[in-house]
CSV table of N, CA and C in Angstrom, one decimal:
chain,number,residue,atom,x,y,z
A,1,MET,N,4.9,13.2,-14.2
A,1,MET,CA,5.0,12.7,-12.8
A,1,MET,C,6.3,13.2,-12.2
A,2,THR,N,6.1,13.6,-10.9
A,2,THR,CA,7.3,14.2,-10.2
A,2,THR,C,8.1,13.0,-9.6
A,3,LEU,N,9.4,13.1,-9.7
A,3,LEU,CA,10.2,12.0,-9.1
A,3,LEU,C,10.2,12.2,-7.6
A,4,VAL,N,10.2,11.1,-6.9
A,4,VAL,CA,10.2,11.1,-5.4
A,4,VAL,C,11.6,11.0,-4.9
A,5,GLY,N,12.0,12.0,-4.1
A,5,GLY,CA,13.4,12.0,-3.7
A,5,GLY,C,13.6,11.3,-2.3
A,6,ILE,N,14.9,11.2,-1.9
A,6,ILE,CA,15.2,10.5,-0.7
A,6,ILE,C,14.6,11.2,0.5
A,7,GLU,N,14.5,12.5,0.5
A,7,GLU,CA,13.9,13.2,1.7
A,7,GLU,C,12.4,12.7,1.9
A,8,ALA,N,11.7,12.6,0.8
A,8,ALA,CA,10.3,12.1,0.9
A,8,ALA,C,10.3,10.7,1.4
A,9,VAL,N,11.2,9.9,1.0
A,9,VAL,CA,11.3,8.5,1.5
A,9,VAL,C,11.6,8.5,3.0
A,10,ARG,N,12.6,9.3,3.4
A,10,ARG,CA,12.9,9.4,4.8
A,10,ARG,C,11.8,9.8,5.7
A,11,ALA,N,11.0,10.8,5.2
A,11,ALA,CA,9.9,11.3,5.9
A,11,ALA,C,8.8,10.2,6.0
A,12,ALA,N,8.6,9.5,4.9
A,12,ALA,CA,7.7,8.3,4.9
A,12,ALA,C,8.1,7.3,5.9
A,13,ALA,N,9.4,7.0,6.0
A,13,ALA,CA,9.9,6.0,7.0
A,13,ALA,C,9.6,6.5,8.4
A,14,ALA,N,9.7,7.7,8.7
A,14,ALA,CA,9.3,8.2,10.0
A,14,ALA,C,7.8,8.1,10.2
A,15,ARG,N,7.0,8.3,9.2
A,15,ARG,CA,5.6,8.3,9.3
A,15,ARG,C,5.1,6.8,9.5
A,16,VAL,N,5.7,5.9,8.9
A,16,VAL,CA,5.2,4.5,9.0
A,16,VAL,C,5.9,3.7,10.1
A,17,ALA,N,7.0,4.3,10.7
A,17,ALA,CA,7.7,3.6,11.8
A,17,ALA,C,6.7,3.2,12.9
A,18,GLY,N,6.9,2.0,13.4
A,18,GLY,CA,6.0,1.5,14.4
A,18,GLY,C,4.7,0.9,13.9
A,19,ARG,N,4.4,1.2,12.6
A,19,ARG,CA,3.2,0.7,12.1
A,19,ARG,C,3.4,-0.5,11.1
A,20,VAL,N,4.6,-0.6,10.6
A,20,VAL,CA,5.0,-1.7,9.7
A,20,VAL,C,6.1,-2.5,10.4
A,21,VAL,N,6.2,-3.7,9.9
A,21,VAL,CA,7.3,-4.6,10.4
A,21,VAL,C,8.6,-4.2,9.7
A,22,ARG,N,9.6,-4.0,10.4
A,22,ARG,CA,10.9,-3.8,9.8
A,22,ARG,C,11.5,-5.1,9.5
A,23,THR,N,11.2,-5.5,8.2
A,23,THR,CA,11.6,-6.9,7.8
A,23,THR,C,13.1,-7.0,7.7
A,24,PRO,N,13.6,-8.2,8.0
A,24,PRO,CA,15.0,-8.4,7.9
A,24,PRO,C,15.5,-8.6,6.5
A,25,LEU,N,16.8,-8.4,6.3
A,25,LEU,CA,17.5,-8.6,5.1
A,25,LEU,C,18.2,-9.9,5.2
A,26,LEU,N,17.8,-10.9,4.4
A,26,LEU,CA,18.3,-12.3,4.6
A,26,LEU,C,19.1,-12.8,3.5
A,27,PRO,N,20.3,-13.4,3.8
A,27,PRO,CA,21.1,-13.9,2.6
A,27,PRO,C,20.4,-15.2,2.1
A,28,CYS,N,20.4,-15.3,0.8
A,28,CYS,CA,19.8,-16.5,0.1
A,28,CYS,C,20.8,-17.6,0.2
A,29,LEU,N,20.4,-18.7,0.7
A,29,LEU,CA,21.3,-19.9,0.8
A,29,LEU,C,21.8,-20.4,-0.5
A,30,TRP,N,21.1,-20.2,-1.6
A,30,TRP,CA,21.4,-20.7,-2.9
A,30,TRP,C,22.3,-19.8,-3.7
A,31,ALA,N,22.6,-18.6,-3.2
A,31,ALA,CA,23.5,-17.7,-3.9
A,31,ALA,C,25.0,-18.1,-3.6
A,32,ASP,N,25.8,-17.7,-4.5
A,32,ASP,CA,27.3,-17.9,-4.3
A,32,ASP,C,28.0,-16.6,-4.0
A,33,ASP,N,29.3,-16.8,-3.6
A,33,ASP,CA,30.0,-15.6,-3.3
A,33,ASP,C,30.2,-14.6,-4.4
A,34,ALA,N,30.2,-15.1,-5.6
A,34,ALA,CA,30.4,-14.3,-6.8
A,34,ALA,C,29.1,-13.5,-7.1
A,35,ARG,N,28.0,-14.0,-6.7
A,35,ARG,CA,26.7,-13.4,-7.0
A,35,ARG,C,25.8,-13.5,-5.8
A,36,PRO,N,26.1,-12.7,-4.7
A,36,PRO,CA,25.3,-12.8,-3.5
A,36,PRO,C,23.9,-12.3,-3.8
A,37,LEU,N,22.9,-12.9,-3.1
A,37,LEU,CA,21.5,-12.6,-3.3
A,37,LEU,C,20.9,-12.4,-1.9
A,38,TRP,N,20.3,-11.3,-1.7
A,38,TRP,CA,19.6,-11.0,-0.5
A,38,TRP,C,18.1,-10.9,-0.7
A,39,LEU,N,17.4,-11.4,0.3
A,39,LEU,CA,15.9,-11.4,0.3
A,39,LEU,C,15.4,-10.5,1.4
A,40,LYS,N,14.3,-9.7,1.1
A,40,LYS,CA,13.6,-8.9,2.1
A,40,LYS,C,12.2,-9.4,2.2
A,41,PRO,N,11.8,-10.2,3.1
A,41,PRO,CA,10.5,-10.9,3.2
A,41,PRO,C,9.4,-10.0,3.6
A,42,GLU,N,8.9,-9.2,2.7
A,42,GLU,CA,7.8,-8.3,3.0
A,42,GLU,C,6.5,-9.0,3.2
A,43,ASN,N,6.5,-10.3,2.9
A,43,ASN,CA,5.3,-11.1,3.2
A,43,ASN,C,5.0,-11.2,4.7
A,44,LEU,N,6.0,-10.8,5.5
A,44,LEU,CA,5.8,-10.8,6.9
A,44,LEU,C,5.0,-9.6,7.4
A,45,GLN,N,4.7,-8.6,6.5
A,45,GLN,CA,3.8,-7.5,6.9
A,45,GLN,C,2.4,-8.1,7.2
A,46,PRO,N,1.7,-7.4,8.0
A,46,PRO,CA,0.3,-7.8,8.4
A,46,PRO,C,-0.6,-8.2,7.2
A,47,THR,N,-0.4,-7.4,6.1
A,47,THR,CA,-1.3,-7.7,5.0
A,47,THR,C,-0.6,-8.6,4.0
A,48,GLY,N,0.6,-9.1,4.3
A,48,GLY,CA,1.3,-10.0,3.4
A,48,GLY,C,2.1,-9.4,2.2
A,49,ALA,N,2.2,-8.1,2.2
A,49,ALA,CA,2.9,-7.5,1.1
A,49,ALA,C,3.4,-6.1,1.5
A,50,PHE,N,4.4,-5.6,0.7
A,50,PHE,CA,5.0,-4.3,1.0
A,50,PHE,C,4.0,-3.1,0.8
A,51,LYS,N,2.9,-3.4,0.2
A,51,LYS,CA,1.9,-2.3,-0.2
A,51,LYS,C,1.4,-1.5,1.0
A,52,MET,N,1.4,-2.1,2.2
A,52,MET,CA,0.9,-1.3,3.3
A,52,MET,C,1.8,-0.1,3.6
A,53,ARG,N,3.0,-0.1,3.2
A,53,ARG,CA,3.9,1.0,3.5
A,53,ARG,C,3.4,2.2,2.7
A,54,GLY,N,3.1,2.1,1.5
A,54,GLY,CA,2.6,3.2,0.7
A,54,GLY,C,1.2,3.6,1.1
A,55,ALA,N,0.3,2.7,1.5
A,55,ALA,CA,-1.0,3.0,1.9
A,55,ALA,C,-1.0,3.9,3.2
A,56,LEU,N,-0.1,3.4,4.2
A,56,LEU,CA,0.0,4.1,5.4
A,56,LEU,C,0.5,5.5,5.2
A,57,ASN,N,1.6,5.6,4.4
A,57,ASN,CA,2.1,6.9,4.1
A,57,ASN,C,1.1,7.9,3.4
A,58,ALA,N,0.4,7.4,2.4
A,58,ALA,CA,-0.5,8.2,1.7
A,58,ALA,C,-1.6,8.7,2.6
A,59,ILE,N,-2.2,7.8,3.4
A,59,ILE,CA,-3.2,8.3,4.4
A,59,ILE,C,-2.6,9.3,5.4
A,60,GLY,N,-1.4,9.0,5.8
A,60,GLY,CA,-0.8,9.9,6.8
A,60,GLY,C,-0.5,11.3,6.2
A,61,MET,N,-0.3,11.4,4.9
A,61,MET,CA,0.0,12.6,4.3
A,61,MET,C,-1.3,13.5,4.1
A,62,LEU,N,-2.5,12.9,4.2
A,62,LEU,CA,-3.7,13.7,4.0
A,62,LEU,C,-3.9,14.6,5.2
A,63,ASP,N,-4.4,15.8,4.9
A,63,ASP,CA,-4.7,16.7,6.1
A,63,ASP,C,-5.9,16.0,6.8
A,64,PRO,N,-6.0,16.3,8.1
A,64,PRO,CA,-7.0,15.6,8.9
A,64,PRO,C,-8.4,15.8,8.4
A,65,ALA,N,-8.8,16.9,7.9
A,65,ALA,CA,-10.2,17.1,7.5
A,65,ALA,C,-10.5,16.3,6.3
A,66,THR,N,-9.5,16.2,5.3
A,66,THR,CA,-9.7,15.4,4.1
A,66,THR,C,-9.7,13.9,4.5
A,67,ARG,N,-8.8,13.5,5.4
A,67,ARG,CA,-8.7,12.1,5.9
A,67,ARG,C,-10.0,11.7,6.5
A,68,SER,N,-10.7,12.5,7.3
A,68,SER,CA,-11.9,12.2,8.0
A,68,SER,C,-13.0,11.7,7.1
A,69,HIS,N,-13.0,12.1,5.9
A,69,HIS,CA,-14.0,11.7,4.9
A,69,HIS,C,-13.8,10.3,4.3
A,70,GLY,N,-12.6,9.8,4.6
A,70,GLY,CA,-12.3,8.4,4.1
A,70,GLY,C,-11.5,8.4,2.8
A,71,VAL,N,-11.2,7.2,2.4
A,71,VAL,CA,-10.3,7.0,1.2
A,71,VAL,C,-11.0,6.0,0.3
A,72,VAL,N,-10.6,6.0,-1.0
A,72,VAL,CA,-11.1,5.1,-1.9
A,72,VAL,C,-9.9,4.7,-2.9
A,73,THR,N,-10.0,3.5,-3.4
A,73,THR,CA,-9.0,3.1,-4.3
A,73,THR,C,-9.6,2.0,-5.2
A,74,HIS,N,-8.8,1.6,-6.2
A,74,HIS,CA,-9.1,0.5,-7.0
A,74,HIS,C,-8.0,-0.5,-6.9
A,75,SER,N,-8.3,-1.8,-6.8
A,75,SER,CA,-7.2,-2.8,-6.6
A,75,SER,C,-7.8,-4.2,-6.9
A,76,SER,N,-6.9,-5.0,-7.3
A,76,SER,CA,-7.3,-6.5,-7.5
A,76,SER,C,-7.0,-7.2,-6.2
A,77,GLY,N,-6.4,-6.6,-5.2
A,77,GLY,CA,-6.1,-7.3,-3.9
A,77,GLY,C,-5.1,-6.7,-3.0
A,78,ASN,N,-3.8,-6.7,-3.3
A,78,ASN,CA,-2.8,-6.3,-2.3
A,78,ASN,C,-3.0,-4.9,-1.9
A,79,HIS,N,-3.1,-4.0,-2.8
A,79,HIS,CA,-3.2,-2.6,-2.4
A,79,HIS,C,-4.5,-2.3,-1.7
A,80,GLY,N,-5.6,-3.0,-2.1
A,80,GLY,CA,-6.9,-2.9,-1.4
A,80,GLY,C,-6.8,-3.3,0.0
A,81,GLN,N,-6.1,-4.5,0.3
A,81,GLN,CA,-5.9,-5.0,1.6
A,81,GLN,C,-5.1,-4.0,2.4
A,82,ALA,N,-4.0,-3.5,1.8
A,82,ALA,CA,-3.2,-2.5,2.5
A,82,ALA,C,-3.9,-1.2,2.9
A,83,LEU,N,-4.7,-0.7,1.9
A,83,LEU,CA,-5.4,0.5,2.2
A,83,LEU,C,-6.5,0.3,3.3
A,84,ALA,N,-7.1,-0.9,3.2
A,84,ALA,CA,-8.2,-1.2,4.3
A,84,ALA,C,-7.5,-1.3,5.6
A,85,TRP,N,-6.3,-1.9,5.7
A,85,TRP,CA,-5.6,-2.0,7.0
A,85,TRP,C,-5.2,-0.6,7.5
A,86,ALA,N,-4.7,0.2,6.6
A,86,ALA,CA,-4.2,1.5,7.0
A,86,ALA,C,-5.4,2.4,7.4
A,87,ALA,N,-6.5,2.3,6.6
A,87,ALA,CA,-7.7,3.1,7.0
A,87,ALA,C,-8.2,2.7,8.4
A,88,ARG,N,-8.2,1.4,8.6
A,88,ARG,CA,-8.6,1.0,10.0
A,88,ARG,C,-7.7,1.5,11.0
A,89,ALA,N,-6.4,1.6,10.8
A,89,ALA,CA,-5.4,2.1,11.7
A,89,ALA,C,-5.7,3.6,12.0
A,90,TYR,N,-6.1,4.3,10.9
A,90,TYR,CA,-6.4,5.7,11.1
A,90,TYR,C,-7.9,6.0,11.5
A,91,GLY,N,-8.7,5.0,11.5
A,91,GLY,CA,-10.1,5.1,11.9
A,91,GLY,C,-10.9,5.9,10.9
A,92,VAL,N,-10.7,5.6,9.6
A,92,VAL,CA,-11.4,6.3,8.6
A,92,VAL,C,-12.1,5.3,7.7
A,93,PRO,N,-13.2,5.7,7.0
A,93,PRO,CA,-13.9,4.7,6.1
A,93,PRO,C,-13.0,4.5,4.8
A,94,VAL,N,-13.2,3.3,4.2
A,94,VAL,CA,-12.5,3.0,3.0
A,94,VAL,C,-13.4,2.2,2.1
A,95,VAL,N,-13.3,2.5,0.8
A,95,VAL,CA,-14.0,1.8,-0.3
A,95,VAL,C,-12.9,1.3,-1.2
A,96,VAL,N,-13.0,0.0,-1.6
A,96,VAL,CA,-12.1,-0.6,-2.5
A,96,VAL,C,-12.9,-1.0,-3.7
A,97,VAL,N,-12.6,-0.5,-4.9
A,97,VAL,CA,-13.3,-0.9,-6.1
A,97,VAL,C,-12.4,-2.0,-6.7
A,98,MET,N,-13.1,-3.2,-6.8
A,98,MET,CA,-12.4,-4.4,-7.2
A,98,MET,C,-13.0,-4.9,-8.5
A,99,PRO,N,-12.1,-5.5,-9.4
A,99,PRO,CA,-12.6,-6.0,-10.6
A,99,PRO,C,-13.3,-7.3,-10.4
A,100,ASP,N,-14.3,-7.6,-11.2
A,100,ASP,CA,-15.1,-8.9,-11.0
A,100,ASP,C,-14.2,-10.1,-11.3
A,101,THR,N,-13.0,-9.9,-11.7
A,101,THR,CA,-12.0,-11.0,-11.9
A,101,THR,C,-11.1,-11.2,-10.8
A,102,ALA,N,-11.2,-10.4,-9.7
A,102,ALA,CA,-10.3,-10.5,-8.5
A,102,ALA,C,-10.5,-11.9,-7.9
A,103,PRO,N,-9.5,-12.5,-7.4
A,103,PRO,CA,-9.6,-13.8,-6.7
A,103,PRO,C,-10.5,-13.6,-5.4
A,104,ALA,N,-11.4,-14.6,-5.2
A,104,ALA,CA,-12.3,-14.5,-4.0
A,104,ALA,C,-11.5,-14.3,-2.7
A,105,ALA,N,-10.4,-14.9,-2.6
A,105,ALA,CA,-9.6,-14.8,-1.4
A,105,ALA,C,-9.1,-13.4,-1.1
A,106,LYS,N,-8.8,-12.7,-2.2
A,106,LYS,CA,-8.4,-11.3,-2.1
A,106,LYS,C,-9.6,-10.4,-1.7
A,107,VAL,N,-10.8,-10.7,-2.3
A,107,VAL,CA,-12.0,-9.9,-2.0
A,107,VAL,C,-12.3,-10.1,-0.5
A,108,GLU,N,-12.3,-11.3,-0.1
A,108,GLU,CA,-12.6,-11.6,1.3
A,108,GLU,C,-11.6,-11.0,2.3
A,109,GLY,N,-10.3,-11.0,1.8
A,109,GLY,CA,-9.3,-10.4,2.7
A,109,GLY,C,-9.5,-8.9,2.8
A,110,VAL,N,-9.9,-8.2,1.8
A,110,VAL,CA,-10.2,-6.8,1.8
A,110,VAL,C,-11.4,-6.5,2.7
A,111,ARG,N,-12.5,-7.3,2.5
A,111,ARG,CA,-13.7,-7.2,3.3
A,111,ARG,C,-13.4,-7.5,4.8
A,112,ALA,N,-12.6,-8.4,5.1
A,112,ALA,CA,-12.3,-8.8,6.5
A,112,ALA,C,-11.6,-7.6,7.2
A,113,LEU,N,-11.0,-6.8,6.5
A,113,LEU,CA,-10.3,-5.6,7.1
A,113,LEU,C,-11.2,-4.4,7.2
A,114,GLY,N,-12.5,-4.6,6.9
A,114,GLY,CA,-13.5,-3.5,7.1
A,114,GLY,C,-13.8,-2.6,5.9
A,115,ALA,N,-13.3,-3.0,4.7
A,115,ALA,CA,-13.6,-2.1,3.6
A,115,ALA,C,-14.9,-2.4,3.0
A,116,GLU,N,-15.5,-1.4,2.4
A,116,GLU,CA,-16.7,-1.5,1.6
A,116,GLU,C,-16.1,-1.9,0.2
A,117,ILE,N,-16.7,-2.9,-0.4
A,117,ILE,CA,-16.2,-3.3,-1.7
A,117,ILE,C,-17.2,-3.0,-2.8
A,118,VAL,N,-16.8,-2.5,-3.9
A,118,VAL,CA,-17.6,-2.2,-5.0
A,118,VAL,C,-17.0,-3.0,-6.2
A,119,VAL,N,-17.7,-3.9,-6.8
A,119,VAL,CA,-17.2,-4.8,-7.8
A,119,VAL,C,-17.7,-4.3,-9.2
A,120,VAL,N,-16.7,-4.2,-10.1
A,120,VAL,CA,-17.0,-3.6,-11.4
A,120,VAL,C,-16.2,-4.5,-12.4
A,121,SER,N,-16.4,-4.2,-13.7
A,121,SER,CA,-15.5,-4.8,-14.7
A,121,SER,C,-14.1,-4.2,-14.6
A,122,PRO,N,-13.1,-4.9,-15.0
A,122,PRO,CA,-11.7,-4.4,-14.9
A,122,PRO,C,-11.6,-3.0,-15.6
A,123,ALA,N,-12.3,-2.7,-16.7
A,123,ALA,CA,-12.1,-1.5,-17.4
A,123,ALA,C,-12.8,-0.3,-16.6
A,124,GLU,N,-13.6,-0.6,-15.7
A,124,GLU,CA,-14.3,0.5,-14.9
A,124,GLU,C,-13.7,0.9,-13.6
A,125,ARG,N,-12.6,0.2,-13.2
A,125,ARG,CA,-12.1,0.4,-11.9
A,125,ARG,C,-11.7,1.8,-11.6
A,126,ASP,N,-10.9,2.4,-12.4
A,126,ASP,CA,-10.3,3.7,-12.2
A,126,ASP,C,-11.5,4.8,-12.2
A,127,ALA,N,-12.3,4.7,-13.2
A,127,ALA,CA,-13.4,5.6,-13.3
A,127,ALA,C,-14.4,5.5,-12.1
A,128,ARG,N,-14.7,4.3,-11.7
A,128,ARG,CA,-15.6,4.2,-10.6
A,128,ARG,C,-15.1,4.7,-9.3
A,129,ALA,N,-13.8,4.4,-9.1
A,129,ALA,CA,-13.1,5.0,-7.9
A,129,ALA,C,-13.2,6.5,-7.9
A,130,ALA,N,-12.9,7.1,-9.0
A,130,ALA,CA,-13.0,8.6,-9.1
A,130,ALA,C,-14.4,9.1,-8.8
A,131,GLU,N,-15.4,8.4,-9.4
A,131,GLU,CA,-16.8,8.8,-9.2
A,131,GLU,C,-17.2,8.7,-7.7
A,132,LEU,N,-16.8,7.6,-7.0
A,132,LEU,CA,-17.1,7.5,-5.6
A,132,LEU,C,-16.4,8.6,-4.8
A,133,ALA,N,-15.2,8.9,-5.1
A,133,ALA,CA,-14.4,10.0,-4.4
A,133,ALA,C,-15.2,11.3,-4.5
A,134,THR,N,-15.7,11.6,-5.7
A,134,THR,CA,-16.5,12.8,-5.9
A,134,THR,C,-17.8,12.8,-5.2
A,135,GLU,N,-18.5,11.6,-5.3
A,135,GLU,CA,-19.8,11.5,-4.6
A,135,GLU,C,-19.7,11.6,-3.1
A,136,ARG,N,-18.7,11.0,-2.5
A,136,ARG,CA,-18.6,10.9,-1.1
A,136,ARG,C,-17.6,11.8,-0.4
A,137,GLY,N,-16.9,12.6,-1.3
A,137,GLY,CA,-15.9,13.5,-0.7
A,137,GLY,C,-14.7,12.7,-0.2
A,138,MET,N,-14.4,11.6,-0.7
A,138,MET,CA,-13.3,10.8,-0.2
A,138,MET,C,-12.0,11.1,-1.0
A,139,ALA,N,-10.9,10.8,-0.4
A,139,ALA,CA,-9.6,11.0,-1.1
A,139,ALA,C,-9.2,9.7,-1.9
A,140,VAL,N,-8.8,9.9,-3.1
A,140,VAL,CA,-8.3,8.7,-3.9
A,140,VAL,C,-6.9,8.4,-3.5
A,141,VAL,N,-6.6,7.1,-3.2
A,141,VAL,CA,-5.2,6.7,-2.9
A,141,VAL,C,-5.0,5.6,-4.0
A,142,PRO,N,-4.4,6.0,-5.1
A,142,PRO,CA,-4.1,5.0,-6.1
A,142,PRO,C,-3.1,3.9,-5.8
A,143,PRO,N,-3.2,2.8,-6.4
A,143,PRO,CA,-2.2,1.7,-6.1
A,143,PRO,C,-0.8,1.9,-6.5
A,144,PHE,N,-0.6,2.9,-7.4
A,144,PHE,CA,0.8,3.2,-7.9
A,144,PHE,C,0.7,4.6,-8.5
A,145,GLU,N,1.9,5.0,-9.0
A,145,GLU,CA,2.0,6.3,-9.6
A,145,GLU,C,1.5,7.5,-8.8
A,146,HIS,N,1.7,7.5,-7.5
A,146,HIS,CA,1.3,8.6,-6.7
A,146,HIS,C,2.5,8.8,-5.8
A,147,PRO,N,3.0,10.1,-5.7
A,147,PRO,CA,4.2,10.3,-4.9
A,147,PRO,C,4.2,9.8,-3.5
A,148,ASP,N,3.1,10.0,-2.8
A,148,ASP,CA,3.0,9.5,-1.4
A,148,ASP,C,3.0,8.0,-1.3
A,149,VAL,N,2.4,7.3,-2.2
A,149,VAL,CA,2.4,5.9,-2.2
A,149,VAL,C,3.9,5.4,-2.6
A,150,ILE,N,4.5,6.0,-3.6
A,150,ILE,CA,5.8,5.7,-4.0
A,150,ILE,C,6.8,5.9,-2.8
A,151,ALA,N,6.7,7.0,-2.1
A,151,ALA,CA,7.6,7.3,-1.0
A,151,ALA,C,7.5,6.2,0.1
A,152,GLY,N,6.2,5.8,0.4
A,152,GLY,CA,6.0,4.8,1.3
A,152,GLY,C,6.6,3.5,0.9
A,153,GLN,N,6.4,3.1,-0.4
A,153,GLN,CA,7.0,1.9,-0.9
A,153,GLN,C,8.5,1.9,-0.8
A,154,GLY,N,9.1,3.1,-1.0
A,154,GLY,CA,10.5,3.3,-1.0
A,154,GLY,C,11.2,3.1,0.3
A,155,THR,N,10.4,3.0,1.4
A,155,THR,CA,11.0,2.7,2.7
A,155,THR,C,11.6,1.3,2.7
A,156,VAL,N,11.2,0.4,1.8
A,156,VAL,CA,11.8,-0.9,1.7
A,156,VAL,C,13.2,-0.7,1.3
A,157,GLY,N,13.5,0.1,0.3
A,157,GLY,CA,14.8,0.3,-0.2
A,157,GLY,C,15.7,1.0,0.8
A,158,LEU,N,15.1,2.0,1.5
A,158,LEU,CA,15.9,2.6,2.6
A,158,LEU,C,16.3,1.6,3.6
A,159,GLU,N,15.5,0.7,4.0
A,159,GLU,CA,15.9,-0.3,5.0
A,159,GLU,C,17.0,-1.2,4.4
A,160,VAL,N,16.9,-1.6,3.1
A,160,VAL,CA,17.9,-2.4,2.5
A,160,VAL,C,19.3,-1.7,2.6
A,161,VAL,N,19.3,-0.4,2.2
A,161,VAL,CA,20.5,0.4,2.3
A,161,VAL,C,21.1,0.4,3.7
A,162,GLU,N,20.2,0.7,4.7
A,162,GLU,CA,20.6,0.8,6.1
A,162,GLU,C,21.2,-0.6,6.6
A,163,ASP,N,20.6,-1.7,6.1
A,163,ASP,CA,21.0,-3.0,6.6
A,163,ASP,C,22.3,-3.4,5.9
């Protein structure tokens, strides 16, 4: 795996600017001066998690022709919601392969954002997402271990440093 550098994170920050909430950095009231603790409430994002940063960046990094065919992922919830939200923002189709063990609230959250949901056993998630990508010509946006997703998630750290 290629390490993601600061320039990729800065480029991602420019790409997601205006599409994500720049969450505040808040001091924790229970910390003491010797051990300060700061919180960054990413639950304030529209999908309730930092995951939309990576999803937006990854879709934004796709060339327009590839993007127009849509995106597919596998997720138990947060990344699926984030990718569905990002795909809607870009006006492209999205399929989320979810395990049959995913909480009903997560499944409904993904569906409410306009994603097509394919339910499989947990062991089948990755393979089924790859199959759908091949069958439909969609781009796979994995929930982790992808440079564009990582760069997008890294924008949280960039904001912490800036603050």
